[in-house]
Amino acid sequence: MIETANLSKHFGSIRAVDGIDLRVREGEVFALLGPNGAGKTTTVRMLAAILKPTTGWARVAGLDTVREARQVRQSVGLLTEAPGLYTRMRALEYLDFFGQLYRLPSRQRAARSEQLLRRFDLWDARHRRLGEYSKGMRQKLALVRAMLHDPLVLFLDEPTSAMDPYSARQVREAILELRRESRTIVLCTHNLSEAEALADRIAIIRRGRIAALGSISELKRRLLGDPLFELRLGTSLDGLLPLLEDLVQLREYGNNWARYTTPMPETVNPQLMQRLIEHGVPVITLSEVPRNLEEVYLRIVNDKQSDAETYHQLLEQGIT
Ligand code: ATP
């Protein structure tokens, strides 16, 4: 659904985006992470056919973002970081106006506006001027606007940054629902737990380049090592250590618990459980010790090496 090659944007001497190669599948939620000024918004603006690349190219929904810019804009929805709403307009008027720009028939404009305003709890505020809306309400309305024409691809730049926890959850649920409907979503966010909850894959951008790309579990495994598990037994571990060590790498243990790693939990964990059951050992819990995306992010972003070195090393590890 999205493909880029050597996509770059320079503003004078600033290389805001510096050679990005990406492929995003239909129905995928793809998160762009990275420090302030890394180039996420500039990338999204090029993908949404709002900015022309300095070099390289991008295709979105099969369309070239420069030669077929108008069709690209019609196929995508964009929620920008600072959505500029027309403050003297009322919500219904505003959506009707954008619905006309998207050439939606009048009945469809009305039905879709009502459906989305109700969904995001803005229906009761539909006659209020947008200048009277709170920050979070404005952000929700901008999201409604981006979804109005049911686009194939949605670019969401910090979609929940101004929202209260309940509204943020509504938006996350909407994103997951859009994914079930095979819509493709590119999400720029600094909220790592949001990325972790939503994204099929992430790219960490640093100084205009992709420093890491992959699914979150892949990146965790590559950067933080094999997943860590904790086993708790209803009995002492005495005499059971050789049985564990035969299958997994023990990391630490106490009287009735052990932590271990294994590169192949899908096959090793069931084997281990079976062995324990065969020996009549009561297993209370077997769980993965959570490792958060923040650890991966900080490792990539705080890396003091040059980007070229980092990229080269990650390439060797198969991460980019
Ligand atoms: P943030 O997380 O703060 O939103 P970002 O990753 O989205 O950051 P961009 O907004 O893409 O970063 O900016 C990347 C770089 O390009 C920054 O150095 C920024 O100052 C610069 N930049 C962006 N737009 C322009 C512009 N119109 N003119 C000049 N420089 C720009």
Coordinates of C-alpha atoms and ligand atoms in Angstrom, one line a residue:
M1 CA 0.0 0.0 0.0
I2 CA 3.0 2.3 0.6
E3 CA 6.4 2.0 -1.0
T4 CA 9.3 4.4 -1.0
A5 CA 12.8 4.4 -2.4
N6 CA 15.5 6.7 -1.3
L7 CA 12.8 9.2 -0.2
S8 CA 14.5 12.4 0.9
K9 CA 13.6 16.0 1.7
H10 CA 16.2 18.7 2.3
F11 CA 15.3 22.2 3.5
G12 CA 18.4 24.2 2.5
S13 CA 21.3 22.4 4.4
I14 CA 18.9 20.4 6.7
R15 CA 18.5 16.9 5.6
A16 CA 15.0 16.4 7.2
V17 CA 14.5 13.0 5.5
D18 CA 17.6 11.3 4.1
G19 CA 17.0 8.2 2.0
I20 CA 14.1 6.3 3.5
D21 CA 13.1 2.9 2.0
L22 CA 9.8 1.6 3.2
R23 CA 7.1 -0.9 2.4
V24 CA 3.9 -1.0 4.3
R25 CA 1.3 -3.7 3.6
E26 CA -2.5 -3.2 3.2
G27 CA -4.2 -3.6 6.6
E28 CA -1.0 -2.9 8.5
V29 CA -0.6 -0.4 11.4
F30 CA 2.9 1.0 11.0
A31 CA 4.4 3.3 13.6
L32 CA 7.1 5.9 13.0
L33 CA 9.0 6.6 16.2
G34 CA 11.9 8.9 16.8
P35 CA 13.1 12.0 18.6
N36 CA 11.9 15.5 18.0
G37 CA 13.1 16.7 14.6
A38 CA 13.9 13.2 13.4
G39 CA 11.9 13.6 10.2
K40 CA 8.6 11.7 10.9
T41 CA 6.2 14.5 10.0
T42 CA 8.2 15.4 6.9
T43 CA 8.0 11.8 5.8
V44 CA 4.3 11.7 6.3
R45 CA 3.8 15.0 4.5
M46 CA 5.6 13.5 1.5
L47 CA 3.6 10.3 1.6
A48 CA 0.3 12.3 1.8
A49 CA 1.4 14.3 -1.3
I50 CA 1.7 17.6 0.5
L51 CA 5.4 18.0 0.1
K52 CA 7.5 17.0 -2.9
P53 CA 10.6 14.9 -2.2
T54 CA 14.0 16.4 -3.0
T55 CA 15.1 13.0 -4.3
G56 CA 13.6 9.5 -4.3
W57 CA 10.0 8.6 -4.8
A58 CA 7.0 7.2 -3.0
R59 CA 3.9 5.3 -4.1
V60 CA 0.7 5.2 -2.0
A61 CA -2.2 3.0 -2.9
G62 CA -0.4 2.3 -6.2
L63 CA -0.2 6.0 -7.0
D64 CA 2.9 8.2 -7.5
T65 CA 2.9 10.9 -4.9
V66 CA 4.3 13.5 -7.3
R67 CA 2.8 12.7 -10.7
E68 CA -0.6 11.6 -9.2
A69 CA -0.6 13.9 -6.2
R70 CA -4.3 14.8 -6.5
Q71 CA -5.5 11.1 -6.6
V72 CA -3.1 10.3 -3.6
R73 CA -4.7 13.1 -1.6
Q74 CA -8.1 11.7 -2.4
S75 CA -7.1 8.2 -1.3
V76 CA -5.6 9.2 2.0
G77 CA -6.7 10.8 5.3
L78 CA -4.3 13.0 7.2
L79 CA -4.4 14.0 10.8
T80 CA -1.6 16.6 11.3
E81 CA 0.1 17.5 14.5
A82 CA -1.5 20.9 14.8
P83 CA -4.8 20.6 12.9
G84 CA -5.9 24.0 11.7
L85 CA -9.6 24.1 12.0
Y86 CA -11.8 27.0 10.8
T87 CA -12.7 28.4 14.2
R88 CA -15.9 30.3 13.1
M89 CA -17.4 27.2 11.6
R90 CA -19.6 24.7 13.5
A91 CA -18.7 21.0 13.4
L92 CA -21.5 19.9 11.0
E93 CA -20.8 22.7 8.6
Y94 CA -17.1 22.0 8.7
L95 CA -17.5 18.3 7.9
D96 CA -20.0 19.1 5.2
F97 CA -17.5 21.5 3.7
F98 CA -14.7 18.9 3.7
G99 CA -17.1 16.2 2.5
Q100 CA -17.8 18.4 -0.6
L101 CA -14.1 18.8 -1.2
Y102 CA -13.9 15.0 -1.2
R103 CA -16.9 14.9 -3.6
L104 CA -19.1 12.9 -1.3
P105 CA -22.8 13.0 -2.1
S106 CA -24.9 15.1 0.3
R107 CA -26.7 12.2 2.0
Q108 CA -23.4 10.4 2.5
R109 CA -21.8 13.5 3.9
A110 CA -24.6 13.9 6.5
A111 CA -24.7 10.2 7.4
R112 CA -21.0 9.8 7.7
S113 CA -20.6 13.0 9.8
E114 CA -23.3 11.9 12.2
Q115 CA -21.9 8.4 12.5
L116 CA -18.4 9.6 13.2
L117 CA -19.4 12.5 15.5
R118 CA -21.5 10.1 17.6
R119 CA -18.7 7.6 17.7
F120 CA -16.2 10.2 19.2
D121 CA -18.8 11.8 21.5
L122 CA -18.9 15.0 19.6
W123 CA -22.5 14.8 18.4
D124 CA -23.8 17.0 21.3
A125 CA -21.3 19.7 20.3
R126 CA -22.2 19.6 16.6
H127 CA -23.7 23.1 16.6
R128 CA -20.9 24.7 18.6
R129 CA -18.3 26.9 16.9
L130 CA -14.9 25.1 16.6
G131 CA -13.2 28.1 18.3
E132 CA -15.1 27.0 21.4
Y133 CA -13.8 23.4 21.2
S134 CA -11.2 22.2 23.7
K135 CA -7.8 20.9 22.4
G136 CA -8.9 17.3 22.7
M137 CA -12.2 18.0 21.0
R138 CA -10.4 19.7 18.1
Q139 CA -8.1 16.7 17.7
K140 CA -11.0 14.3 17.7
L141 CA -12.8 16.5 15.1
A142 CA -9.6 16.5 12.9
L143 CA -9.6 12.7 13.1
V144 CA -13.2 12.6 12.1
R145 CA -12.3 14.8 9.1
A146 CA -9.5 12.5 8.2
M147 CA -11.8 9.5 8.3
L148 CA -14.7 11.2 6.6
H149 CA -14.2 9.8 3.0
D150 CA -13.2 6.3 4.3
P151 CA -9.7 6.5 2.9
L152 CA -7.6 3.5 2.1
V153 CA -4.6 4.9 4.0
L154 CA -4.6 7.1 7.2
F155 CA -1.7 9.1 8.4
L156 CA -2.1 10.0 12.0
D157 CA 0.5 12.3 13.5
E158 CA 0.3 12.1 17.3
P159 CA -3.4 11.3 17.2
T160 CA -4.0 11.1 21.0
S161 CA -1.5 13.7 22.3
A162 CA -4.2 16.1 23.6
M163 CA -6.8 13.5 24.5
D164 CA -8.1 12.4 27.9
P165 CA -7.6 8.7 28.6
Y166 CA -11.1 7.7 27.6
S167 CA -10.9 9.5 24.3
A168 CA -7.5 8.1 23.6
R169 CA -8.8 4.7 24.1
Q170 CA -11.7 5.4 21.7
V171 CA -9.1 6.4 19.1
R172 CA -7.0 3.3 19.7
E173 CA -10.1 1.1 19.3
A174 CA -11.0 3.0 16.1
I175 CA -7.5 2.3 14.8
L176 CA -7.8 -1.4 15.5
E177 CA -11.2 -1.5 13.8
L178 CA -9.8 0.3 10.7
R179 CA -7.1 -2.3 10.6
R180 CA -9.8 -5.1 10.7
E181 CA -11.3 -3.3 7.7
S182 CA -8.0 -3.6 5.9
R183 CA -7.2 0.1 6.1
T184 CA -3.5 0.9 6.3
I185 CA -2.4 3.2 9.1
V186 CA 0.8 5.1 9.6
L187 CA 1.1 6.4 13.1
C188 CA 3.7 8.9 14.3
T189 CA 3.9 8.8 18.0
H190 CA 6.0 9.5 21.1
N191 CA 3.7 7.3 23.1
L192 CA 5.6 4.0 23.1
S193 CA 2.9 2.0 24.9
E194 CA 0.5 3.2 22.3
A195 CA 2.8 2.0 19.5
E196 CA 3.3 -1.3 21.4
A197 CA -0.5 -1.8 21.7
L198 CA -1.3 -0.9 18.1
A199 CA 1.6 -1.3 15.7
D200 CA 2.3 -4.4 13.6
R201 CA 5.7 -3.0 12.8
I202 CA 7.6 0.1 13.7
A203 CA 10.4 2.2 12.2
I204 CA 12.7 4.2 14.5
I205 CA 13.8 7.3 12.6
R206 CA 17.0 9.1 13.6
R207 CA 18.3 12.2 11.8
G208 CA 16.1 11.5 8.8
R209 CA 17.1 7.8 8.4
I210 CA 15.7 4.5 9.5
A211 CA 17.8 3.3 12.4
A212 CA 15.7 0.2 13.0
L213 CA 12.7 -1.5 11.4
G214 CA 10.7 -4.6 12.3
S215 CA 7.9 -6.0 14.5
I216 CA 8.3 -5.0 18.1
S217 CA 8.9 -8.6 19.2
E218 CA 11.6 -9.0 16.5
L219 CA 13.3 -5.8 17.6
K220 CA 13.2 -6.8 21.3
R221 CA 14.7 -10.1 20.5
R222 CA 17.5 -8.7 18.3
L223 CA 18.4 -5.8 20.6
L224 CA 17.6 -7.2 24.1
G225 CA 18.3 -10.9 23.5
D226 CA 16.1 -14.0 23.7
P227 CA 12.8 -13.6 25.6
L228 CA 12.9 -14.1 29.4
F229 CA 10.4 -16.5 31.1
E230 CA 9.5 -17.0 34.7
L231 CA 8.4 -20.3 36.0
R232 CA 6.8 -20.7 39.5
L233 CA 6.2 -24.1 41.0
G234 CA 4.1 -25.3 43.9
T235 CA 7.2 -27.2 45.1
S236 CA 10.9 -26.8 45.6
L237 CA 13.2 -26.7 42.5
D238 CA 15.5 -29.2 44.3
G239 CA 16.5 -31.9 41.9
L240 CA 14.7 -30.3 38.9
L241 CA 17.5 -28.0 37.8
P242 CA 19.2 -30.5 35.4
L243 CA 15.8 -31.1 33.8
L244 CA 15.5 -27.3 33.1
E245 CA 19.1 -26.8 32.1
D246 CA 18.7 -29.5 29.6
L247 CA 16.2 -27.4 27.7
V248 CA 16.7 -23.7 28.5
Q249 CA 19.4 -21.2 29.7
L250 CA 18.8 -20.7 33.4
R251 CA 19.3 -17.0 34.3
E252 CA 18.4 -16.9 38.0
Y253 CA 16.4 -19.0 40.4
G254 CA 15.1 -19.3 44.0
N255 CA 13.5 -22.0 46.1
N256 CA 10.4 -22.5 43.9
W257 CA 11.0 -20.2 40.9
A258 CA 13.4 -19.8 38.0
R259 CA 13.9 -17.4 35.2
Y260 CA 15.3 -18.6 31.9
T261 CA 15.7 -17.6 28.3
T262 CA 15.3 -19.6 25.2
P263 CA 15.5 -18.7 21.5
M264 CA 12.6 -21.0 20.6
P265 CA 9.8 -20.6 23.2
E266 CA 7.2 -21.9 20.8
T267 CA 8.7 -25.4 20.9
V268 CA 10.7 -25.3 24.1
N269 CA 8.0 -24.1 26.5
P270 CA 5.5 -26.8 25.7
Q271 CA 8.3 -29.4 26.0
L272 CA 9.3 -28.1 29.3
M273 CA 5.7 -28.1 30.6
Q274 CA 5.2 -31.7 29.4
R275 CA 8.3 -32.8 31.2
L276 CA 7.3 -31.1 34.4
I277 CA 3.9 -32.7 34.3
E278 CA 5.4 -36.1 33.6
H279 CA 7.5 -35.7 36.7
G280 CA 4.4 -34.7 38.7
V281 CA 5.6 -31.2 39.3
P282 CA 2.8 -28.7 40.1
V283 CA 3.3 -25.6 37.9
I284 CA 1.6 -22.5 39.2
T285 CA 2.6 -20.1 36.4
L286 CA 4.8 -19.8 33.4
S287 CA 4.9 -16.3 32.0
E288 CA 7.1 -14.1 29.9
V289 CA 8.9 -11.3 31.8
P290 CA 7.7 -8.1 30.0
R291 CA 10.4 -6.0 28.3
N292 CA 9.2 -2.7 27.1
L293 CA 9.7 -1.0 23.8
E294 CA 11.3 1.9 25.7
E295 CA 14.4 -0.2 26.2
V296 CA 14.7 -0.8 22.5
Y297 CA 13.9 2.8 21.6
L298 CA 16.5 4.2 24.0
R299 CA 19.1 1.8 22.8
I300 CA 18.7 2.9 19.2
V301 CA 18.2 6.6 19.9
N302 CA 21.0 7.1 22.5
D303 CA 23.5 5.2 20.4
K304 CA 26.5 7.4 20.2
Q305 CA 27.8 5.9 17.1
S306 CA 27.4 7.5 13.7
D307 CA 24.3 6.6 11.8
A308 CA 26.3 4.9 9.2
E309 CA 27.9 2.6 11.8
T310 CA 24.6 1.9 13.5
Y311 CA 22.9 1.1 10.3
H312 CA 25.7 -1.1 9.1
Q313 CA 25.7 -3.1 12.4
L314 CA 21.9 -3.4 12.4
L315 CA 22.0 -4.5 8.8
E316 CA 24.4 -7.3 9.8
Q317 CA 22.0 -8.3 12.6
G318 CA 19.1 -8.3 10.1
I319 CA 17.2 -5.5 11.9
T320 CA 16.9 -2.9 9.2
Ligands
ATP1 P1 8.5 16.0 16.2 O1 8.6 14.6 16.9 O2 9.1 17.1 17.0 O3 7.2 16.2 15.6 P2 9.5 15.1 13.5 O4 10.2 13.8 13.6 O5 8.1 15.1 13.0 O6 9.6 15.9 14.9 P3 10.0 17.0 11.3 O7 8.9 17.9 11.7 O8 9.8 16.1 10.2 O9 10.4 16.1 12.6 O10 11.3 17.8 11.1 C1 12.5 17.3 10.6 C2 13.6 18.4 10.4 O11 13.2 19.2 9.3 C3 13.7 19.3 11.6 O12 15.1 19.7 11.7 C4 12.9 20.5 11.2 O13 13.3 21.7 11.8 C5 13.1 20.5 9.7 N1 11.9 21.1 9.0 C6 10.7 20.6 8.9 N2 9.9 21.3 8.2 C7 10.6 22.4 7.7 C8 10.4 23.5 6.9 N3 9.2 23.7 6.3 N4 11.4 24.3 6.6 C9 12.7 24.1 7.2 N5 12.9 23.1 8.0 C10 12.0 22.2 8.3

